[in-house]
Amino acid sequence: MTLDAKRTQAFVDAFWDEQILPTLERYITIPNQSALFDPDWQAHGYMDQVVELAREWVEAQAIPGATVEVWRLEGRTPLLFVEVPGDRPETVFLYGHLDKQPPMTGWSEGLEPWKPVRRGDRLYGRGGADDGYAVFASVAATKALREQGASHPRLAMVIECSEESGSPDLPAYIEAYADRLGTPGLVVCLDSGCGDYERLWLTTSLRGMVVGNLKVELLREGVHSGRASGIVPSSFRVARALLSRLEDEQTGRILPDALQVEIPEDRVEQARRAAEVLGSATADEMPFHEGVGPVTDDPVELLLARTWRAALSITGQRGVPPLEQAGNVMRPETTLKLSLRVPPTLDAPAASDFVARLLTSDPPYGAKVAFEPEKANEGWNAPPLAEWLSTAIDEASRAFFGPPAAMTGEGGSIPFMGMLGEKYPDAQFMITGVLGPASNAHGPNEFLHVPTGKRLTAAVAHVIASYDAHLSAGGR
């Protein structure tokens, strides 16, 4: 059955206004930081609060035949599982997560991480766009199908609570509940980004990530800088020298060939087409200070650098006091948190081992150097897009957004995708999301662009209906 697009959008718009937005605002108020950032998450109980909020809401929707469960494995964050029986046995996975990044500083006046604020089309607050809306949108898409009497395959919603920590708990659930999950023919993930808010965007690749702490020690204790400087090497200078083994500080290029890959030609061509759509928007969305610019003005190169090339960020430090506490002391140690984005097809654990050897071998001045790995998340490169899915995505974009769909890679990682890609090599993937220009996931002033959330929900319903029609015609 072909859905009536106007009817679908009207249903979804009303459902968002009446059901999703009020609940999403309640979700934003709960400071459920991921376990990596809140080791005492069990004692604090915030994760249980958001899971119960979502569970109660889904149950209240009373989808005929649906089951709603909270799975709990010992010592792991919970997982919300929603199963909706279909008109055929094939399975669609719909993925999202409920854990959040830390609050971060720098929120604009009137905005706070745990305070929902509506300003025009934007709903501000931590986690609304990344990725609290996903479970609600998945249910809305299901109800939009049912509202028109459309048939659909079995739907399995997998809503985890450890994604922002690298999804360390998810493999255990996939293994423990393999029989309940089934084998997906289509995976819909709503945790990605969009190049603009004008069309439906499909994510075709995700970079992996290597995170670890580089610790440099030279003294057993701090010493007056007037007495020690000139004799004792600065731990910061040694750390800087070690980082120069990894990164060209003039250009930001990652130096070792072991951390780069040859970019597939089809992904280069996709970047060219996406750059034609976006123009300078890839750089323009960044909150540069006046007079500051990007590393290059070539929009194709910017997209490839963000999606397929390795890049280093220093995201935290220890051993450096705040300015008001900074005395004239040669500090005994400097520890830096390294966040290295790696190409989608690179072996992330092997890359982590390589970085550890690179940074710790033969240290200057015999400094005590350690690299403490924190996580190594695999990237993901999408399999070739089936003709039916390519058509359905373009139809959905034209029906609910206007312009045709666009495709590009994303610079972030979604560990679940790499996991599923390896476990279910025959599945098709629709990876998309609402994280567009200035939405600023993980940073201050994160917002959800509400019209995009609504249109995307309708688009998901259309794609599921198209998959059902494909199966009905004898496809796989």
Short mmCIF file of C-alpha atoms in Angstrom, two decimals:
data_model
loop_
_atom_site.label_atom_id
_atom_site.label_comp_id
_atom_site.label_asym_id
_atom_site.label_seq_id
_atom_site.Cartn_x
_atom_site.Cartn_y
_atom_site.Cartn_z
CA MET A 1 0.00 0.00 0.00
CA THR A 2 1.19 3.51 -0.86
CA LEU A 3 0.76 5.98 1.98
CA ASP A 4 -1.08 9.23 1.39
CA ALA A 5 1.74 11.72 2.02
CA LYS A 6 -0.48 14.62 3.08
CA ARG A 7 -2.41 12.42 5.46
CA THR A 8 0.82 11.00 6.86
CA GLN A 9 2.30 14.44 7.50
CA ALA A 10 -0.89 15.77 9.06
CA PHE A 11 -1.06 12.82 11.44
CA VAL A 12 2.62 13.09 12.35
CA ASP A 13 2.48 16.87 12.89
CA ALA A 14 -0.44 16.58 15.30
CA PHE A 15 1.11 13.63 17.09
CA TRP A 16 4.38 15.51 17.63
CA ASP A 17 2.56 18.57 18.99
CA GLU A 18 0.21 16.66 21.27
CA GLN A 19 2.30 13.67 22.37
CA ILE A 20 6.00 13.91 21.57
CA LEU A 21 7.03 17.48 22.40
CA PRO A 22 5.56 17.58 25.94
CA THR A 23 7.23 14.24 26.74
CA LEU A 24 10.51 15.26 25.14
CA GLU A 25 10.56 18.36 27.32
CA ARG A 26 10.24 16.15 30.41
CA TYR A 27 13.07 13.97 29.10
CA ILE A 28 15.37 16.98 28.68
CA THR A 29 14.99 17.90 32.38
CA ILE A 30 16.56 14.59 33.51
CA PRO A 31 20.40 14.77 33.74
CA ASN A 32 20.98 11.18 32.64
CA GLN A 33 24.62 11.41 31.62
CA SER A 34 26.11 8.33 30.02
CA ALA A 35 28.00 5.98 32.32
CA LEU A 36 31.38 7.17 31.05
CA PHE A 37 30.61 10.62 32.45
CA ASP A 38 28.58 9.49 35.47
CA PRO A 39 30.19 6.38 36.99
CA ASP A 40 27.58 6.47 39.79
CA TRP A 41 24.67 6.38 37.34
CA GLN A 42 23.04 3.47 39.14
CA ALA A 43 22.99 5.29 42.47
CA HIS A 44 21.76 8.53 40.90
CA GLY A 45 18.88 6.75 39.17
CA TYR A 46 18.55 9.18 36.25
CA MET A 47 18.95 6.47 33.63
CA ASP A 48 16.13 4.49 35.20
CA GLN A 49 14.00 7.64 35.18
CA VAL A 50 14.32 8.21 31.44
CA VAL A 51 13.79 4.53 30.65
CA GLU A 52 10.63 4.50 32.74
CA LEU A 53 9.48 7.74 31.14
CA ALA A 54 9.88 6.21 27.67
CA ARG A 55 8.42 2.85 28.67
CA GLU A 56 5.30 4.38 30.21
CA TRP A 57 4.80 6.66 27.22
CA VAL A 58 5.13 3.84 24.68
CA GLU A 59 2.72 1.65 26.64
CA ALA A 60 0.22 4.53 26.79
CA GLN A 61 0.19 4.62 22.98
CA ALA A 62 -1.57 1.22 23.08
CA ILE A 63 -0.27 -0.09 19.75
CA PRO A 64 -2.26 -3.32 19.20
CA GLY A 65 -0.11 -6.39 19.83
CA ALA A 66 2.98 -4.42 20.86
CA THR A 67 5.15 -5.52 23.77
CA VAL A 68 7.28 -3.08 25.74
CA GLU A 69 10.11 -4.42 27.89
CA VAL A 70 13.07 -3.11 29.83
CA TRP A 71 15.98 -5.53 29.63
CA ARG A 72 18.56 -5.44 32.42
CA LEU A 73 21.82 -7.36 32.43
CA GLU A 74 23.89 -7.36 35.61
CA GLY A 75 26.18 -4.35 35.85
CA ARG A 76 25.00 -2.85 32.56
CA THR A 77 22.83 0.06 31.58
CA PRO A 78 19.23 -0.92 30.72
CA LEU A 79 17.83 -1.36 27.23
CA LEU A 80 14.26 -0.57 26.16
CA PHE A 81 12.88 -3.07 23.65
CA VAL A 82 9.62 -2.51 21.80
CA GLU A 83 8.29 -5.23 19.51
CA VAL A 84 5.40 -4.58 17.12
CA PRO A 85 4.13 -7.63 15.24
CA GLY A 86 3.88 -7.20 11.50
CA ASP A 87 1.98 -8.60 8.55
CA ARG A 88 5.05 -10.56 7.47
CA PRO A 89 7.96 -12.13 9.37
CA GLU A 90 10.77 -9.92 8.07
CA THR A 91 12.15 -7.48 10.64
CA VAL A 92 12.92 -3.76 10.69
CA PHE A 93 15.22 -2.51 13.46
CA LEU A 94 14.61 1.04 14.66
CA TYR A 95 17.52 2.28 16.77
CA GLY A 96 18.01 5.14 19.21
CA HIS A 97 19.52 5.87 22.62
CA LEU A 98 18.50 7.63 25.82
CA ASP A 99 21.83 8.44 27.50
CA LYS A 100 23.28 11.94 27.18
CA GLN A 101 26.54 13.80 26.95
CA PRO A 102 27.70 16.01 29.88
CA PRO A 103 26.13 19.48 30.21
CA MET A 104 29.13 21.43 28.86
CA THR A 105 29.71 25.13 29.52
CA GLY A 106 28.95 28.10 27.29
CA TRP A 107 25.15 27.95 27.02
CA SER A 108 23.62 31.23 25.84
CA GLU A 109 21.59 33.44 28.16
CA GLY A 110 18.29 31.82 29.02
CA LEU A 111 19.40 28.37 27.90
CA GLU A 112 20.54 25.50 30.11
CA PRO A 113 21.32 21.82 29.43
CA TRP A 114 18.54 20.41 31.61
CA LYS A 115 15.95 23.08 30.84
CA PRO A 116 13.74 22.68 27.74
CA VAL A 117 13.24 25.97 25.90
CA ARG A 118 11.18 26.49 22.75
CA ARG A 119 12.32 29.31 20.47
CA GLY A 120 10.56 29.26 17.14
CA ASP A 121 11.23 25.95 15.40
CA ARG A 122 13.91 24.95 17.92
CA LEU A 123 13.64 22.93 21.12
CA TYR A 124 16.78 23.58 23.16
CA GLY A 125 18.18 21.25 25.82
CA ARG A 126 20.62 18.39 26.20
CA GLY A 127 19.62 15.14 24.52
CA GLY A 128 16.49 16.20 22.67
CA ALA A 129 18.13 15.85 19.27
CA ASP A 130 20.86 13.43 20.39
CA ASP A 131 18.97 11.17 20.67
CA GLY A 132 15.92 11.33 22.89
CA TYR A 133 13.47 11.97 20.08
CA ALA A 134 14.24 8.65 18.35
CA VAL A 135 12.02 6.35 20.39
CA PHE A 136 9.09 8.76 20.15
CA ALA A 137 9.56 9.26 16.41
CA SER A 138 9.77 5.50 15.85
CA VAL A 139 6.45 4.99 17.62
CA ALA A 140 4.91 7.90 15.70
CA ALA A 141 5.98 6.39 12.37
CA THR A 142 4.42 3.08 13.44
CA LYS A 143 1.17 4.76 14.37
CA ALA A 144 1.14 6.70 11.09
CA LEU A 145 1.29 3.38 9.23
CA ARG A 146 -1.48 1.91 11.35
CA GLU A 147 -3.63 5.04 11.00
CA GLN A 148 -3.84 4.41 7.24
CA GLY A 149 -4.27 0.67 7.60
CA ALA A 150 -0.92 0.04 5.91
CA SER A 151 0.74 -3.33 6.31
CA HIS A 152 4.32 -3.46 7.58
CA PRO A 153 6.97 -6.00 8.59
CA ARG A 154 7.74 -6.83 12.19
CA LEU A 155 9.21 -3.79 13.95
CA ALA A 156 11.85 -4.12 16.67
CA MET A 157 12.82 -0.89 18.45
CA VAL A 158 16.19 -1.09 20.18
CA ILE A 159 16.73 1.89 22.49
CA GLU A 160 19.98 1.61 24.42
CA CYS A 161 21.52 3.65 27.23
CA SER A 162 25.28 3.48 26.63
CA GLU A 163 25.80 4.97 23.14
CA GLU A 164 27.54 8.11 24.38
CA SER A 165 30.02 5.85 26.18
CA GLY A 166 30.76 3.93 22.97
CA SER A 167 27.95 1.35 23.36
CA PRO A 168 29.98 -1.00 25.60
CA ASP A 169 26.79 -2.67 26.89
CA LEU A 170 25.06 -3.24 23.58
CA PRO A 171 26.97 -6.34 22.35
CA ALA A 172 26.02 -8.20 25.52
CA TYR A 173 22.33 -7.49 24.89
CA ILE A 174 22.56 -8.48 21.23
CA GLU A 175 24.12 -11.78 22.23
CA ALA A 176 21.83 -12.47 25.21
CA TYR A 177 18.62 -11.62 23.35
CA ALA A 178 19.53 -12.75 19.83
CA ASP A 179 16.42 -14.91 19.55
CA ARG A 180 14.15 -12.06 20.57
CA LEU A 181 15.79 -9.51 18.30
CA GLY A 182 15.67 -11.55 15.11
CA THR A 183 17.54 -10.76 11.89
CA PRO A 184 16.83 -7.34 10.33
CA GLY A 185 16.34 -6.83 6.63
CA LEU A 186 16.27 -3.07 7.17
CA VAL A 187 17.90 -0.99 9.91
CA VAL A 188 16.63 2.53 10.59
CA CYS A 189 18.91 4.62 12.80
CA LEU A 190 17.80 8.11 13.86
CA ASP A 191 21.04 9.12 15.60
CA SER A 192 22.88 10.79 12.74
CA GLY A 193 23.05 14.19 11.10
CA CYS A 194 21.75 16.17 8.16
CA GLY A 195 23.60 18.61 5.94
CA ASP A 196 20.71 21.07 6.04
CA TYR A 197 17.06 21.14 7.10
CA GLU A 198 15.76 21.32 3.53
CA ARG A 199 15.86 17.66 2.46
CA LEU A 200 16.22 14.09 3.70
CA TRP A 201 19.85 13.14 4.25
CA LEU A 202 21.20 9.61 4.22
CA THR A 203 24.42 8.85 6.10
CA THR A 204 26.65 6.55 4.06
CA SER A 205 29.63 6.23 6.40
CA LEU A 206 30.72 6.96 9.96
CA ARG A 207 34.23 7.54 11.23
CA GLY A 208 35.58 5.39 14.02
CA MET A 209 37.14 6.80 17.17
CA VAL A 210 40.15 6.17 19.37
CA VAL A 211 40.02 7.84 22.78
CA GLY A 212 42.71 7.67 25.43
CA ASN A 213 44.67 9.66 27.99
CA LEU A 214 48.27 10.66 27.29
CA LYS A 215 50.05 11.07 30.63
CA VAL A 216 53.50 12.67 30.88
CA GLU A 217 55.37 12.79 34.22
CA LEU A 218 58.86 14.08 34.98
CA LEU A 219 58.79 15.03 38.69
CA ARG A 220 57.52 13.28 41.78
CA GLU A 221 56.11 16.62 42.99
CA GLY A 222 55.80 20.21 41.87
CA VAL A 223 58.81 22.54 42.19
CA HIS A 224 59.10 26.34 42.18
CA SER A 225 59.33 27.30 38.52
CA GLY A 226 62.16 29.75 39.17
CA ARG A 227 64.26 26.92 40.57
CA ALA A 228 63.27 24.16 38.15
CA SER A 229 62.71 25.81 34.76
CA GLY A 230 65.75 25.54 32.52
CA ILE A 231 66.73 22.33 34.30
CA VAL A 232 63.54 20.27 34.28
CA PRO A 233 61.74 19.85 30.94
CA SER A 234 58.15 21.02 31.01
CA SER A 235 55.73 18.09 30.99
CA PHE A 236 53.52 20.11 28.66
CA ARG A 237 56.39 20.61 26.20
CA VAL A 238 57.13 16.89 26.23
CA ALA A 239 53.45 16.14 25.62
CA ARG A 240 53.46 18.61 22.74
CA ALA A 241 56.53 16.94 21.23
CA LEU A 242 54.88 13.53 21.48
CA LEU A 243 51.75 14.81 19.78
CA SER A 244 53.91 16.03 16.89
CA ARG A 245 54.61 12.38 16.14
CA LEU A 246 50.90 11.99 15.51
CA GLU A 247 49.80 15.32 14.05
CA ASP A 248 51.33 18.06 11.93
CA GLU A 249 50.62 21.05 14.16
CA GLN A 250 50.77 23.44 11.19
CA THR A 251 48.08 21.71 9.09
CA GLY A 252 46.31 19.28 11.44
CA ARG A 253 47.15 16.38 9.12
CA ILE A 254 47.58 13.02 10.86
CA LEU A 255 51.07 11.91 9.88
CA PRO A 256 51.27 8.10 10.13
CA ASP A 257 50.08 6.24 7.03
CA ALA A 258 48.82 3.51 9.37
CA LEU A 259 46.00 5.85 10.44
CA GLN A 260 44.73 6.71 6.94
CA VAL A 261 42.96 4.79 4.18
CA GLU A 262 42.33 5.28 0.49
CA ILE A 263 38.92 6.93 0.18
CA PRO A 264 36.57 4.90 -2.07
CA GLU A 265 35.76 6.70 -5.31
CA ASP A 266 32.00 6.46 -4.77
CA ARG A 267 32.35 8.29 -1.46
CA VAL A 268 34.46 10.98 -3.13
CA GLU A 269 31.75 11.42 -5.75
CA GLN A 270 29.06 11.62 -3.03
CA ALA A 271 31.08 14.34 -1.32
CA ARG A 272 31.23 16.27 -4.59
CA ARG A 273 27.46 16.07 -5.03
CA ALA A 274 26.82 17.01 -1.38
CA ALA A 275 29.19 19.97 -1.73
CA GLU A 276 27.16 21.19 -4.72
CA VAL A 277 24.08 21.23 -2.47
CA LEU A 278 25.74 22.73 0.60
CA GLY A 279 28.26 25.13 -0.92
CA SER A 280 30.05 26.93 1.90
CA ALA A 281 27.46 25.86 4.52
CA THR A 282 29.74 23.11 5.89
CA ALA A 283 32.09 25.80 7.20
CA ASP A 284 29.54 28.58 7.65
CA GLU A 285 27.64 26.63 10.34
CA MET A 286 30.67 26.69 12.64
CA PRO A 287 30.57 29.40 15.33
CA PHE A 288 33.85 31.01 14.30
CA HIS A 289 34.96 34.24 15.90
CA GLU A 290 35.04 37.17 13.50
CA GLY A 291 38.00 36.88 11.17
CA VAL A 292 38.53 33.15 11.79
CA GLY A 293 38.10 30.67 8.95
CA PRO A 294 38.23 26.94 8.17
CA VAL A 295 41.33 24.96 7.21
CA THR A 296 40.39 25.25 3.52
CA ASP A 297 37.76 26.95 1.38
CA ASP A 298 37.22 23.85 -0.77
CA PRO A 299 33.82 22.40 0.30
CA VAL A 300 34.62 18.95 -1.12
CA GLU A 301 37.84 18.76 0.86
CA LEU A 302 36.04 19.90 4.01
CA LEU A 303 33.46 17.11 3.66
CA LEU A 304 36.12 14.46 3.01
CA ALA A 305 38.23 15.71 5.91
CA ARG A 306 35.23 15.49 8.23
CA THR A 307 34.05 12.08 7.07
CA TRP A 308 37.01 10.00 5.82
CA ARG A 309 40.26 11.42 7.16
CA ALA A 310 41.74 10.97 10.60
CA ALA A 311 41.71 14.05 12.84
CA LEU A 312 42.80 14.80 16.40
CA SER A 313 41.07 16.83 19.11
CA ILE A 314 42.25 17.42 22.68
CA THR A 315 39.04 17.23 24.69
CA GLY A 316 40.23 17.28 28.30
CA GLN A 317 43.20 17.69 30.62
CA ARG A 318 44.40 16.91 34.12
CA GLY A 319 47.34 18.30 36.06
CA VAL A 320 46.82 21.90 34.92
CA PRO A 321 45.20 24.06 37.62
CA PRO A 322 42.57 26.70 36.79
CA LEU A 323 43.97 30.19 36.22
CA GLU A 324 43.06 31.47 39.65
CA GLN A 325 44.99 28.59 41.26
CA ALA A 326 48.02 28.68 38.94
CA GLY A 327 51.10 29.47 41.05
CA ASN A 328 54.71 29.71 39.89
CA VAL A 329 55.21 25.97 39.92
CA MET A 330 56.78 23.51 37.52
CA ARG A 331 53.99 20.97 37.44
CA PRO A 332 54.90 17.29 37.90
CA GLU A 333 52.60 15.97 35.18
CA THR A 334 50.35 16.77 32.24
CA THR A 335 47.57 14.45 31.13
CA LEU A 336 45.63 15.11 27.93
CA LYS A 337 42.54 13.32 26.68
CA LEU A 338 43.00 12.53 23.00
CA SER A 339 40.00 12.04 20.74
CA LEU A 340 41.23 10.70 17.42
CA ARG A 341 38.63 10.27 14.69
CA VAL A 342 39.71 7.56 12.29
CA PRO A 343 38.48 6.57 8.79
CA PRO A 344 35.34 4.42 8.54
CA THR A 345 37.15 1.33 7.29
CA LEU A 346 40.18 1.50 9.61
CA ASP A 347 40.59 -1.14 12.34
CA ALA A 348 40.00 1.01 15.43
CA PRO A 349 41.45 -1.35 18.08
CA ALA A 350 44.59 -1.79 15.96
CA ALA A 351 44.77 1.99 15.56
CA SER A 352 44.57 2.39 19.36
CA ASP A 353 47.47 -0.02 19.81
CA PHE A 354 49.47 1.83 17.16
CA VAL A 355 48.88 5.21 18.84
CA ALA A 356 49.96 3.80 22.20
CA ARG A 357 53.26 2.52 20.75
CA LEU A 358 53.83 5.73 18.80
CA LEU A 359 53.43 8.00 21.82
CA THR A 360 55.17 5.95 24.49
CA SER A 361 58.28 4.64 22.72
CA ASP A 362 61.61 6.39 23.36
CA PRO A 363 60.18 9.39 25.27
CA PRO A 364 62.19 12.65 25.42
CA TYR A 365 64.41 12.98 28.51
CA GLY A 366 63.35 9.54 29.68
CA ALA A 367 60.01 11.02 30.76
CA LYS A 368 57.48 8.64 32.28
CA VAL A 369 54.86 8.41 29.51
CA ALA A 370 51.70 6.32 29.40
CA PHE A 371 48.79 6.09 27.01
CA GLU A 372 45.68 4.81 28.76
CA PRO A 373 43.18 3.61 26.13
CA GLU A 374 39.58 4.47 26.94
CA LYS A 375 37.68 3.24 23.89
CA ALA A 376 38.25 2.21 20.30
CA ASN A 377 35.02 2.37 18.31
CA GLU A 378 34.87 0.90 14.84
CA GLY A 379 33.64 3.07 11.99
CA TRP A 380 31.17 1.96 9.36
CA ASN A 381 30.84 2.11 5.59
CA ALA A 382 27.35 1.38 4.25
CA PRO A 383 26.77 -1.52 1.88
CA PRO A 384 25.54 -0.66 -1.63
CA LEU A 385 22.07 0.82 -1.53
CA ALA A 386 19.34 -1.44 -2.89
CA GLU A 387 17.34 0.08 -5.73
CA TRP A 388 14.08 -0.06 -3.76
CA LEU A 389 15.61 1.80 -0.80
CA SER A 390 17.27 4.41 -2.98
CA THR A 391 13.92 5.08 -4.65
CA ALA A 392 12.01 5.13 -1.35
CA ILE A 393 14.40 7.61 0.27
CA ASP A 394 14.24 9.96 -2.69
CA GLU A 395 10.43 9.69 -2.80
CA ALA A 396 10.25 10.44 0.93
CA SER A 397 12.46 13.49 0.58
CA ARG A 398 10.38 14.91 -2.26
CA ALA A 399 7.08 14.12 -0.51
CA PHE A 400 7.90 15.54 2.93
CA PHE A 401 10.75 18.01 2.35
CA GLY A 402 10.46 19.07 -1.30
CA PRO A 403 13.97 18.66 -2.79
CA PRO A 404 15.45 15.25 -3.62
CA ALA A 405 17.46 13.38 -0.99
CA ALA A 406 21.18 13.84 -0.49
CA MET A 407 23.90 11.56 0.84
CA THR A 408 27.13 12.07 2.73
CA GLY A 409 29.29 10.55 5.43
CA GLU A 410 29.31 11.73 9.02
CA GLY A 411 32.32 12.61 11.12
CA GLY A 412 31.00 11.03 14.31
CA SER A 413 30.58 7.39 15.23
CA ILE A 414 27.60 5.20 16.07
CA PRO A 415 29.13 1.96 17.40
CA PHE A 416 25.85 0.07 16.89
CA MET A 417 26.14 0.46 13.12
CA GLY A 418 29.52 -1.20 12.87
CA MET A 419 28.24 -3.98 15.10
CA LEU A 420 25.15 -4.57 12.97
CA GLY A 421 27.00 -4.24 9.68
CA GLU A 422 29.30 -7.07 10.71
CA LYS A 423 26.59 -9.26 12.23
CA TYR A 424 23.95 -8.73 9.53
CA PRO A 425 25.82 -8.25 6.23
CA ASP A 426 22.66 -8.64 4.11
CA ALA A 427 20.72 -5.84 5.84
CA GLN A 428 19.95 -2.48 4.26
CA PHE A 429 20.55 0.68 6.28
CA MET A 430 18.71 3.97 6.54
CA ILE A 431 20.94 6.08 8.77
CA THR A 432 19.67 9.61 9.22
CA GLY A 433 18.88 12.18 11.89
CA VAL A 434 18.09 15.75 12.89
CA LEU A 435 21.58 16.95 13.83
CA GLY A 436 21.90 19.71 11.26
CA PRO A 437 23.61 23.10 11.08
CA ALA A 438 24.24 24.68 14.51
CA SER A 439 22.30 21.93 16.35
CA ASN A 440 25.51 21.42 18.32
CA ALA A 441 25.14 17.94 19.79
CA HIS A 442 27.61 17.41 22.68
CA GLY A 443 28.19 21.17 22.94
CA PRO A 444 26.29 24.13 24.38
CA ASN A 445 22.96 25.23 22.93
CA GLU A 446 22.02 21.82 21.54
CA PHE A 447 18.66 21.99 19.83
CA LEU A 448 16.19 19.87 17.93
CA HIS A 449 14.79 21.44 14.76
CA VAL A 450 11.15 20.46 15.26
CA PRO A 451 9.94 20.68 11.63
CA THR A 452 12.79 18.36 10.58
CA GLY A 453 11.84 15.91 13.33
CA LYS A 454 8.28 15.85 12.02
CA ARG A 455 9.25 15.45 8.37
CA LEU A 456 11.80 12.78 9.19
CA THR A 457 9.20 10.80 11.14
CA ALA A 458 6.88 10.85 8.12
CA ALA A 459 9.78 9.82 5.88
CA VAL A 460 10.52 6.80 8.08
CA ALA A 461 6.89 5.69 7.79
CA HIS A 462 7.13 5.98 4.00
CA VAL A 463 10.34 3.93 3.82
CA ILE A 464 8.89 1.17 6.01
CA ALA A 465 5.80 1.03 3.79
CA SER A 466 8.06 0.86 0.73
CA TYR A 467 10.01 -2.00 2.26
CA ASP A 468 6.75 -3.84 2.86
CA ALA A 469 5.74 -3.27 -0.77
CA HIS A 470 9.15 -4.51 -1.92
CA LEU A 471 8.74 -7.69 0.12
CA SER A 472 5.20 -8.11 -1.12
CA ALA A 473 6.50 -8.07 -4.68
CA GLY A 474 8.87 -10.90 -3.88
CA GLY A 475 11.96 -8.89 -2.97
CA ARG A 476 14.34 -9.58 -0.08
#
